[in-house]
Coordinates of C-alpha atoms in Angstrom, one line a residue:
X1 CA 0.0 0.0 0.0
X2 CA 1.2 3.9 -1.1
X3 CA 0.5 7.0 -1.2
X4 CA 2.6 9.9 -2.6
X5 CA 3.8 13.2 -1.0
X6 CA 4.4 16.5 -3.2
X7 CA 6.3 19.0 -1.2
X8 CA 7.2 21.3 -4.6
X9 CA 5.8 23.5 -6.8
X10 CA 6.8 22.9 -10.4
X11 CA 9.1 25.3 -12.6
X12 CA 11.1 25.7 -15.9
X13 CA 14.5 24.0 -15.3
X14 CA 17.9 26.1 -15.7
X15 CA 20.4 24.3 -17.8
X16 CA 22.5 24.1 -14.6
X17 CA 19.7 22.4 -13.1
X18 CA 20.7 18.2 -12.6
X19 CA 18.0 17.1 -14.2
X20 CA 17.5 17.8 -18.2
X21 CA 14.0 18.0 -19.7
X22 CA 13.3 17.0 -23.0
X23 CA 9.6 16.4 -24.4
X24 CA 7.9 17.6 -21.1
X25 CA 9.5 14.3 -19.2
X26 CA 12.6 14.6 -17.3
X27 CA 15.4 12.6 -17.6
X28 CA 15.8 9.2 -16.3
X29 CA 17.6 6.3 -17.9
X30 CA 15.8 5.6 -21.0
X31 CA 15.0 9.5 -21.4
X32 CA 18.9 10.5 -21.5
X33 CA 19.9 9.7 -24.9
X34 CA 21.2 13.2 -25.4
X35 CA 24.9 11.9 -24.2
X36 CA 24.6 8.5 -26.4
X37 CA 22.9 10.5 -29.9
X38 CA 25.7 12.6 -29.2
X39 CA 28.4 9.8 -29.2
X40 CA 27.1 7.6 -31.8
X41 CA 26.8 10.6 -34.3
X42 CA 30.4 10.8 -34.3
X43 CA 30.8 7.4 -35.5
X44 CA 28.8 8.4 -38.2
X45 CA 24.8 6.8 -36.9
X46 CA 22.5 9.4 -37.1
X47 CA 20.3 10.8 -35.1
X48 CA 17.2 9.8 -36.3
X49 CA 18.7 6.1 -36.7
X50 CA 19.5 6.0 -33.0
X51 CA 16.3 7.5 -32.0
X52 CA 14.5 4.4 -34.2
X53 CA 16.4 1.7 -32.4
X54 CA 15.9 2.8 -28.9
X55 CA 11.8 3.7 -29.5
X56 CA 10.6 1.4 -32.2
X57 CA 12.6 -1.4 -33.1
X58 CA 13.9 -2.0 -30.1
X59 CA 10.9 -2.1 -27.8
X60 CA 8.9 -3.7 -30.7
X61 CA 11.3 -6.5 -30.7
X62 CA 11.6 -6.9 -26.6
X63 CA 7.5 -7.3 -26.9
X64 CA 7.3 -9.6 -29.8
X65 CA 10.0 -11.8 -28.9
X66 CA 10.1 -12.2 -24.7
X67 CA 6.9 -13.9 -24.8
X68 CA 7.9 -16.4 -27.2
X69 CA 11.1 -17.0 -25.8
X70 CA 9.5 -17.6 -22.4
X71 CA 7.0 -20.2 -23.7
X72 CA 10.1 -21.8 -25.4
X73 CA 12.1 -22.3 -22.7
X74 CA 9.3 -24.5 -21.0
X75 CA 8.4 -26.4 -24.1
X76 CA 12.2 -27.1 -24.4
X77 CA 12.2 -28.5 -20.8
X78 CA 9.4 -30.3 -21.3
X79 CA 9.2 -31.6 -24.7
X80 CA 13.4 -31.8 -25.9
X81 CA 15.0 -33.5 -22.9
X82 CA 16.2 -29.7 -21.5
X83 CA 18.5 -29.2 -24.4
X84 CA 18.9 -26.2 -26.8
X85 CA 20.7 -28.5 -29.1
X86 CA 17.9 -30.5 -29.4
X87 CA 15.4 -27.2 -29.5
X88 CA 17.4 -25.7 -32.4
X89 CA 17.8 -29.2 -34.1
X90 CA 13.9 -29.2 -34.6
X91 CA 14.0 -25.4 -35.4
X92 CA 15.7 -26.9 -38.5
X93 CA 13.4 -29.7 -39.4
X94 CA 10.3 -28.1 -39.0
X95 CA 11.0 -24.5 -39.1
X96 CA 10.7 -21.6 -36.1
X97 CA 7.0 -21.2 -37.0
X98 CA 6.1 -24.4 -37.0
X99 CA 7.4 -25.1 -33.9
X100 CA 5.7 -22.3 -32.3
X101 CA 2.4 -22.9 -33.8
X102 CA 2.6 -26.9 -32.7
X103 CA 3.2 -25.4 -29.2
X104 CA 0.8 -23.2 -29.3
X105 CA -1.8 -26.0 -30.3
X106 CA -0.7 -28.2 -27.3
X107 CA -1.8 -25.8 -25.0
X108 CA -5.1 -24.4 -23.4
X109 CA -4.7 -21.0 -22.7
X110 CA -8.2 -19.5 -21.1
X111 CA -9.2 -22.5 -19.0
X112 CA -11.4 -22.4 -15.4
X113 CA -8.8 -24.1 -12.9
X114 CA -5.8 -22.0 -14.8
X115 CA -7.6 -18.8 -14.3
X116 CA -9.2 -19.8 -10.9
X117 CA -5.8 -20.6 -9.4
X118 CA -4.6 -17.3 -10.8
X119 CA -7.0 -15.2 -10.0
X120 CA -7.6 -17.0 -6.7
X121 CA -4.0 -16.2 -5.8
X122 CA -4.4 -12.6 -6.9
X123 CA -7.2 -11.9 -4.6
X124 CA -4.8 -13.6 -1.7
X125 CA -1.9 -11.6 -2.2
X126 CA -4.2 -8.4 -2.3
X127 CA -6.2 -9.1 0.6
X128 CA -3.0 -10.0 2.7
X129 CA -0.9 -6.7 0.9
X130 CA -4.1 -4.7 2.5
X131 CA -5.0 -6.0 5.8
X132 CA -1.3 -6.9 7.3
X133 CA 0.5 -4.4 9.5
X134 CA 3.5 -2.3 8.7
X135 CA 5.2 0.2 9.4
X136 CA 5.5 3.2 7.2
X137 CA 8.4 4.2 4.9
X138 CA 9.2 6.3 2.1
X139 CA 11.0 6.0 -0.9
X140 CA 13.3 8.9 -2.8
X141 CA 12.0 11.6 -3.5
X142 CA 11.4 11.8 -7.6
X143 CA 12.5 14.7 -9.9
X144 CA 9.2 15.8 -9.7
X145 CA 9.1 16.5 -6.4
X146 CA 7.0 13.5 -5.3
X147 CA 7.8 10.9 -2.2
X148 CA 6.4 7.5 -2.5
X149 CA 5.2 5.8 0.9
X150 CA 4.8 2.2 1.5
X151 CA 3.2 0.0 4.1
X152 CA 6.6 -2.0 5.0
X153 CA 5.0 -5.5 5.1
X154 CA 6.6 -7.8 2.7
X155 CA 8.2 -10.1 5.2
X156 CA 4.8 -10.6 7.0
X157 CA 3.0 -11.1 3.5
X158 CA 6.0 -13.7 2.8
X159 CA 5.7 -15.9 5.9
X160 CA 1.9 -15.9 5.8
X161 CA 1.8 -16.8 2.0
X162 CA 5.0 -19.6 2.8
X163 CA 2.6 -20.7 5.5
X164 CA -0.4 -20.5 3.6
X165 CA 0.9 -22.9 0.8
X166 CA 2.6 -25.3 3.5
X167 CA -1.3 -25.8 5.0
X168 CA -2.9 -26.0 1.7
X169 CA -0.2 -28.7 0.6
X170 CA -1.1 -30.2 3.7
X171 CA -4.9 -30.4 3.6
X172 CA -4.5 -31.6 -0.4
X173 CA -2.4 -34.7 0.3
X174 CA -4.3 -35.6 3.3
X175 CA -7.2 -36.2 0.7
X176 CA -5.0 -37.6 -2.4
X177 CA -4.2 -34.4 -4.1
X178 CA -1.2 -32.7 -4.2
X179 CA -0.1 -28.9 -5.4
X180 CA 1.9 -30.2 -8.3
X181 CA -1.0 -30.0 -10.6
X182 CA 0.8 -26.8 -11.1
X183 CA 3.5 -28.2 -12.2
X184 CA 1.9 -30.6 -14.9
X185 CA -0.1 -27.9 -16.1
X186 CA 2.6 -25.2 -16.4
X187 CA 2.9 -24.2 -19.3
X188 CA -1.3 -23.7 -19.4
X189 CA -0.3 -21.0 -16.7
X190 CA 2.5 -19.6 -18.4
X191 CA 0.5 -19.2 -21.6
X192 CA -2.8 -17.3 -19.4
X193 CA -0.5 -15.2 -17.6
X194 CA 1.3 -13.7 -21.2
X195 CA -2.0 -13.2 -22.5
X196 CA -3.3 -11.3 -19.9
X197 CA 0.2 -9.3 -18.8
X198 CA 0.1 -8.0 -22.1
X199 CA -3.3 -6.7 -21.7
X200 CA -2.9 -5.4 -18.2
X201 CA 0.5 -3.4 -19.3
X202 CA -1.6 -1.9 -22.1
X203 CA -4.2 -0.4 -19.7
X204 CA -1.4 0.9 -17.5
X205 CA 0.0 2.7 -20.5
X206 CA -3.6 4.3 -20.8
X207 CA -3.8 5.0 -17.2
X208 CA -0.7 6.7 -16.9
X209 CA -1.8 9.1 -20.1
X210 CA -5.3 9.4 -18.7
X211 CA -5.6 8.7 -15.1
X212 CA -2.4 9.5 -13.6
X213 CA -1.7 8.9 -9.9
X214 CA 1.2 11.0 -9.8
X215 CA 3.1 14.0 -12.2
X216 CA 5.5 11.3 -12.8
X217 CA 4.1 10.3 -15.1
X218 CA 2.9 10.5 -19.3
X219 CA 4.3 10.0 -22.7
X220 CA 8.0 9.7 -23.2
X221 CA 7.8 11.5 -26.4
X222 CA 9.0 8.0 -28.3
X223 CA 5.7 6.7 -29.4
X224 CA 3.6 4.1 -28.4
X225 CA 6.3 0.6 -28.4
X226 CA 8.4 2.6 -26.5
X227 CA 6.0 4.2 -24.2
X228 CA 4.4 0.6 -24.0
X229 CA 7.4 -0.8 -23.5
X230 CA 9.1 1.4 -20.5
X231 CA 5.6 2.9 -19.6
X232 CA 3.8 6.1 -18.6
X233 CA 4.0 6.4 -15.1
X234 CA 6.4 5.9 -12.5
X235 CA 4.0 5.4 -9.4
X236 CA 0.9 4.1 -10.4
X237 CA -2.1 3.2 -7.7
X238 CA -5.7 1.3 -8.3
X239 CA -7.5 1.7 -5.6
X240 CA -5.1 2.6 -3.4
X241 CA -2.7 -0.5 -4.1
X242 CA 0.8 0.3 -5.4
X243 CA 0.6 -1.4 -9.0
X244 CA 4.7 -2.3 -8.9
X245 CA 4.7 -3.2 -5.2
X246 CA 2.1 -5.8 -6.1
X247 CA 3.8 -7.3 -9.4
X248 CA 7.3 -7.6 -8.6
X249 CA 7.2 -8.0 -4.9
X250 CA 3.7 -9.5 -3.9
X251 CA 3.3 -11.4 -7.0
X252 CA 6.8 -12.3 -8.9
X253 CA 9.2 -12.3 -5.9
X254 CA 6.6 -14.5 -3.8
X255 CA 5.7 -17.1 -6.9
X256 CA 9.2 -17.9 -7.3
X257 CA 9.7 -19.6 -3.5
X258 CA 6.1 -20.7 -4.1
X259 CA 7.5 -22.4 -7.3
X260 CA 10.9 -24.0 -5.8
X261 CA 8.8 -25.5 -3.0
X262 CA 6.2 -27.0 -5.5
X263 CA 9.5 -28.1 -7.6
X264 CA 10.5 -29.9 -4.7
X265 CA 7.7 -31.7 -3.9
X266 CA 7.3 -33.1 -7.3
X267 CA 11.0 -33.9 -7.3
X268 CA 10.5 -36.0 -3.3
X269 CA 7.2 -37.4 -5.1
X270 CA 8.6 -38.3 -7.7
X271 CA 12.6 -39.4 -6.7
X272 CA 12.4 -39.1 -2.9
X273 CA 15.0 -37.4 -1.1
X274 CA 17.5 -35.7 -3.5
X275 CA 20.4 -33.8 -2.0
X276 CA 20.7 -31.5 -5.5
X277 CA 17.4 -30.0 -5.2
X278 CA 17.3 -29.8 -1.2
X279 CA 20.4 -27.6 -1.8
X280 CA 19.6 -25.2 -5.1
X281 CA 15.8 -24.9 -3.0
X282 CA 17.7 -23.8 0.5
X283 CA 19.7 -21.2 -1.2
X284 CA 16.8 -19.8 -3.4
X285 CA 14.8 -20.0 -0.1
X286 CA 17.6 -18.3 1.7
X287 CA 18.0 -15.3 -0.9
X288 CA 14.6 -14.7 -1.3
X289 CA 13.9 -14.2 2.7
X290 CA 16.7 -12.1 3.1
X291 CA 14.9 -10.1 -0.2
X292 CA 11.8 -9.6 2.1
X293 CA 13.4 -8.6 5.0
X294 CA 15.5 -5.7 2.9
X295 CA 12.1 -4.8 0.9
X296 CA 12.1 -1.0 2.2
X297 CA 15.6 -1.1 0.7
X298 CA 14.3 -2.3 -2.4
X299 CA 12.0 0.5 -2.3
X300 CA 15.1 2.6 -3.4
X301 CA 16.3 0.7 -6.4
X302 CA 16.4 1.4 -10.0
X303 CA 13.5 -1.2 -10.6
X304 CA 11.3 1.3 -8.4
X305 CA 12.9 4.7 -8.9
X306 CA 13.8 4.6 -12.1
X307 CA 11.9 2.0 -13.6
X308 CA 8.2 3.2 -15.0
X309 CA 5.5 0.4 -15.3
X310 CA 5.3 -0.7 -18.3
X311 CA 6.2 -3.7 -20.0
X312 CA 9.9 -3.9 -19.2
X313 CA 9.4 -4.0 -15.5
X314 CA 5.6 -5.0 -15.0
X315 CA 5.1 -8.0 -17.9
X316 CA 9.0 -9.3 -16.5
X317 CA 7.6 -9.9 -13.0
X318 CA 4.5 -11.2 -13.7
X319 CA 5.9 -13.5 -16.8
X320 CA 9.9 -13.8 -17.3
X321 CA 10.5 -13.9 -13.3
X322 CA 7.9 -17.2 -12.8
X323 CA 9.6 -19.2 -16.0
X324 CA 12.9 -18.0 -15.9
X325 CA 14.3 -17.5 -11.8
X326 CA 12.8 -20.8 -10.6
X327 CA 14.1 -22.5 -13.1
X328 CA 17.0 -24.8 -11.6
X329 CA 14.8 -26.3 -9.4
X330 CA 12.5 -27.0 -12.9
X331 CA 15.3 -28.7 -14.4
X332 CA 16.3 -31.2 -11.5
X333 CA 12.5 -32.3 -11.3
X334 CA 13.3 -33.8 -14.1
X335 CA 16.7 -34.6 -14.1
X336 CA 17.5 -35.5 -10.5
X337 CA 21.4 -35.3 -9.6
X338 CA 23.5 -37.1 -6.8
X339 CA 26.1 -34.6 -5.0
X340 CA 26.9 -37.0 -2.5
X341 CA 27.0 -35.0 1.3
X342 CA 30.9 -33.6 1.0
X343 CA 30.1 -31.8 -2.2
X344 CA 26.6 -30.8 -1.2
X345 CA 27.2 -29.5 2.0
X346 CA 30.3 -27.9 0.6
X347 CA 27.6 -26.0 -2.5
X348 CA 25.3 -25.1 0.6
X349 CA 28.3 -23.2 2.7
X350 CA 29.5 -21.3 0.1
X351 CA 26.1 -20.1 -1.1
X352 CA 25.1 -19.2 2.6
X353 CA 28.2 -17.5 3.0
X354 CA 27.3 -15.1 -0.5
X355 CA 23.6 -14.2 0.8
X356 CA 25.6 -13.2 4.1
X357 CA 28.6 -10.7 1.9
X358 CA 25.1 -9.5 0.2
X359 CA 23.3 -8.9 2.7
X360 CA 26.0 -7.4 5.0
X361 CA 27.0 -5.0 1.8
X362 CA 23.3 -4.0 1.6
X363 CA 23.0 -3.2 5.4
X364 CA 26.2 -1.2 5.7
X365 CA 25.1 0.9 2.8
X366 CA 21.8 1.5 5.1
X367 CA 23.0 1.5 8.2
X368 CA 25.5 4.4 7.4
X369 CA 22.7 6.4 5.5
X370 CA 20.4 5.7 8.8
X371 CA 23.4 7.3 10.6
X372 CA 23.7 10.1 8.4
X373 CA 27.4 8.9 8.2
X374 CA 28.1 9.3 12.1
X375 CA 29.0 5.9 12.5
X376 CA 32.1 3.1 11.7
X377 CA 32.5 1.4 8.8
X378 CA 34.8 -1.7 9.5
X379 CA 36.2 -0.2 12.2
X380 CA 37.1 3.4 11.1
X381 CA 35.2 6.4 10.2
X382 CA 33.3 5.9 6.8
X383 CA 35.1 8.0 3.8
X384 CA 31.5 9.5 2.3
X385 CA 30.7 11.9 -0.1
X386 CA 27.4 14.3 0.5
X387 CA 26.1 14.4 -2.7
X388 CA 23.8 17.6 -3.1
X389 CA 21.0 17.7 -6.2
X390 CA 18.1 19.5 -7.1
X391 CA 14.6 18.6 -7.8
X392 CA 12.1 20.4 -10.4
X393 CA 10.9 22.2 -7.7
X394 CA 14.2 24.1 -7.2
X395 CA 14.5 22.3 -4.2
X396 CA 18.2 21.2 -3.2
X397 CA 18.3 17.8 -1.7
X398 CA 21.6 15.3 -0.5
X399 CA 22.5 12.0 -0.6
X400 CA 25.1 9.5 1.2
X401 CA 27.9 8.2 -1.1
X402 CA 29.5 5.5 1.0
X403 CA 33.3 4.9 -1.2
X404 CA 34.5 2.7 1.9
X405 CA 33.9 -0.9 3.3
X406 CA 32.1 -3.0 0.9
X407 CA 31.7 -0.1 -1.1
X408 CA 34.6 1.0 -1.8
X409 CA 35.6 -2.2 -3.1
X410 CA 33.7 -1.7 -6.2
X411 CA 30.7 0.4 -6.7
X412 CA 28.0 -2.3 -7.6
X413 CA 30.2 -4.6 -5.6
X414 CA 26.8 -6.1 -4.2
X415 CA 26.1 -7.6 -7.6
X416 CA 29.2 -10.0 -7.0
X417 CA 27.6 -12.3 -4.2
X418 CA 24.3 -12.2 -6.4
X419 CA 26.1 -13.8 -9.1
X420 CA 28.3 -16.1 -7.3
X421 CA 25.1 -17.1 -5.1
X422 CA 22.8 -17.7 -8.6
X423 CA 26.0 -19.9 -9.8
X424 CA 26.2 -22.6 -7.0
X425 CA 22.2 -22.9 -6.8
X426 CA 23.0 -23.9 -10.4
X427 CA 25.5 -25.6 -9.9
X428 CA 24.1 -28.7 -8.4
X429 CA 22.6 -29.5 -12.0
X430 CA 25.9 -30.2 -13.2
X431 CA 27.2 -29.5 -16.5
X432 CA 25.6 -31.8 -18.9
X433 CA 23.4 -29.1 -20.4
X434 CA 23.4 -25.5 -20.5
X435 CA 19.9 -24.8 -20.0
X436 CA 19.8 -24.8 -16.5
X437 CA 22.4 -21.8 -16.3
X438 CA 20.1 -19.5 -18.2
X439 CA 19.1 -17.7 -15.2
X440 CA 22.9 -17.3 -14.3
X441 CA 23.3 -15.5 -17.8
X442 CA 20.7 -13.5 -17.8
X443 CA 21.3 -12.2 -14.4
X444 CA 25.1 -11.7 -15.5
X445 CA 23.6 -9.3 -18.8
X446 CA 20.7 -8.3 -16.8
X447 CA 23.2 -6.8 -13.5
X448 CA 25.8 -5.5 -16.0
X449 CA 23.6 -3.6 -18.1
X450 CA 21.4 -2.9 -15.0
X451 CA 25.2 -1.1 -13.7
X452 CA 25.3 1.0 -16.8
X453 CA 21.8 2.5 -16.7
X454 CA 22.3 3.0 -12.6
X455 CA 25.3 5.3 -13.6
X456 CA 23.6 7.2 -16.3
X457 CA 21.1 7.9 -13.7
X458 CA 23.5 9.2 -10.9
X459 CA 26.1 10.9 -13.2
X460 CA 22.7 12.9 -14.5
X461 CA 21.5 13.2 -11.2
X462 CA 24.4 14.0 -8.9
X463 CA 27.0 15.2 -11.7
X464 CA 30.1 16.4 -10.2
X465 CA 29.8 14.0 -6.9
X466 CA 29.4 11.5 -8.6
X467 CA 32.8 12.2 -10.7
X468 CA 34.3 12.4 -7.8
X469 CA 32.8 9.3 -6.2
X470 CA 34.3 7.3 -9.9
X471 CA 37.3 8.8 -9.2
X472 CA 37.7 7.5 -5.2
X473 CA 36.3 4.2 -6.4
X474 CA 37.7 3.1 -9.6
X475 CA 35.9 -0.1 -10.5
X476 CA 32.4 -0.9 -11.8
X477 CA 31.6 -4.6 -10.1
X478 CA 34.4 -6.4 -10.2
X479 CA 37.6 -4.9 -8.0
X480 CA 40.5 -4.5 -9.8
X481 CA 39.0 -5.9 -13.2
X482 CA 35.7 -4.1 -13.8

């Protein structure tokens, strides 16, 4: 649950102002192109090419092709033994199109129990996102001069939803059934929930031209893929309910433990005990708790500051997060793998010992901001940099740049645990196929290009301090490398 503060009145931006406007919008991440037109005209792209790519081809392509890709990676677990070999070896016998189309056919896609369970689950997670206790907090303010606030209960929602599904497994197998219908039926879901993500993104891109709930929002100026694609609004509300809260936290974050645990019981129903998937489902476990107990902190993130709802962020969580993040624990259902104890309890201390680095790197970056920097950072004072910018309003407003302890290591050196975390989950697959290290990839792309847009942002928004915060902390990710 939000709301939104406004503490400014708006006004014409000064070119020394932090922020740029351009088309009535003001810059954030996919806005500021001015810096990348620039560049790529002196390699001889033009302008108008660059500006095609980024809000027509681009976006068109993201939409046309995610969905696809998403339905293909289950029909490849399912139906080619979990190979891509085998995927593209058919690609050549009976053509792209063909194969989609005989997927397509296979599969039921508006069906009662799909869209009951569904549906049924959306009207849980809301009920539960409305009634539970929490305590207030608020995001950063937005160029516009707005301050999101949210209901901090996204732990509470977590356990009661964990404990939720470990009754209803419960009550099911004491009369013969058992959750892994889901399972089974997958692809059925996955196949409702792309049809109707799309259809739900495209009445937030009408809301946030029509119905706004806050000024951050309306057309990019890039025409409809791209303002389909990255959306019109930053903070939209229906009915009081914050729409991104609900989709990448309520629904995606909360479907993929759901998901490992109903992996897992298929796996024990069908193979009993295996060590593989008792590790690769602690770890995921593991990482997504400690993401529920950092939630306000994720309140702060690019996905939620910078990020508007459209399809990018919105049709990811409620889509590519449930196929794609769970998706180790999918592969071992069907492939079960012996670790023996030495190696698996080896995999498990490692992977605890990254969500710890992670979560330790997140909480020192909070703890010193809590602080307002009067505090130690591994034993000695912090080396910070107070970060002054201004919002539309005219309003001057700083922020804590930590350059020491974890952070001044690298200056995204929290991605590092992530990824080394995501690879020994995966691990325990072995290495027969790559499929099962898709999410590891993606997450690899998805955190480095993810490191790129978070710097456009703060070099736009913070300018020289953030120059100077490059210059006291040299590397990107990876120390001494990157």
């Amino acid at each position: 649950m939000t709301g939104v503060t406004n503490r400014s009145k708006s006004r014409t931006l000064e070119k020394k102002d932090v922020y740029s406007k351009s088309n009535g919008v003001i810059s954030n991440g996919f806005h500021g192109y001015k810096e990348g037109y620039e560049t790529l005209e002196k390699s001889g792209v033009s302008r108008r090419s660059v500006y095609l790519l980024n809000h027509f081809f681009f976006p068109l392509v993201m939409v046309g092709l995610t969905p696809q890709i998403v339905m293909l990676f289950w029909y490849t677990n399912v139906k080619f033994g979990r190979s891509y070999t085998a995927l593209i070896t058919h690609f050549c016998s009976h053509s792209v199109l063909g194969t989609l189309i005989g997927m397509w056919n296979e599969l039921s896609i508006i069906n009662t129990f799909t869209a009951g369970v569904i549906f049924g689950y959306f009207a849980w997670a809301l009920f539960w996102m409305i009634v539970l206790p929490g305590k207030e907090v608020r995001g950063p303010v937005t160029p516009k001069g707005n301050t999101p606030v949210y209901k901090d209960n996204g732990f509470l929602h977590y356990c009661v939803t964990m404990a939720g599904f470990a009754t209803l497994t419960t009550v099911l197998r004491y009369n013969g059934l058992t959750p892994t219908v889901v399972y089974d039926r997958f692809g059925e879901f996955l196949a409702f929930m792309k049809v109707f993500a799309l259809c739900f993104v495209f009445l937030l891109y009408i809301k946030g031209i029509t119905r706004p709930s806050t000024s951050d929002s309306g057309k990019t100026g890039g025409g409809f893929f791209s303002d389909y694609y990255w959306g019109t609004e930053l903070y939209p509300r229906i009915c009081g309910i914050d729409v991104k809260v609900f989709t990448n936290c309520r629904f995606g974050m909360t479907v993929w433990p759901l998901m490992c645990c109903m992996y897992a019981l298929k796996s024990y129903e069908l193979h009993g005990f295996v060590d593989s998937m008792f590790v690769t489902t602690i770890l995921q476990l593991t990482y997504i708790t400690k993401f529920f107990t950092w939630e306000a902190g994720y309140m702060h993130t690019i996905d939620i500051i910078l990020d508007r709802a459209g399809f990018y962020i919105c049709w990811g969580c409620l889509c590519w997060l449930p196929s794609l993040y769970p998706s180790v624990s999918l592969y071992l259902v069907s492939h079960p793998v012996r670790l023996g104890t030495p190696l698996a309890s080896s995999i498990l201390i490692v992977g605890l010992i990254s969500v710890l680095i992670n979560y330790l790197a997140d909480l020192q970056r909070q703890d010193v901001r809590k602080a307002n920097g009067d505090c130690l950072v591994w034993g000695r004072k912090p080396d910070l940099i107070r970060a002054k910018y201004r919002i539309e309003g005219g309003e001057v407003r700083e922020s804590i740049l930590l350059a020491s302890g974890w952070w001044g290591l690298s200056r995204h050196f929290h991605y590092i645990p992530e990824i080394l975390l995501s690879f020994f989950w995966t691990v325990t697959t072995g290495f027969e196929n790559v499929l099962p290290y898709t999410y590891l990839i993606v997450l690899v792309i998805l955190l480095t290009h993810r490191s790129f847009r978070d710097e456009q942002k703060c070099s736009l928004k913070y300018g020289i301090y953030w120059q100077e915060y490059c210059t006291k902390v040299k590397h990107r990710i990876i120390p001494f490398l990157f």
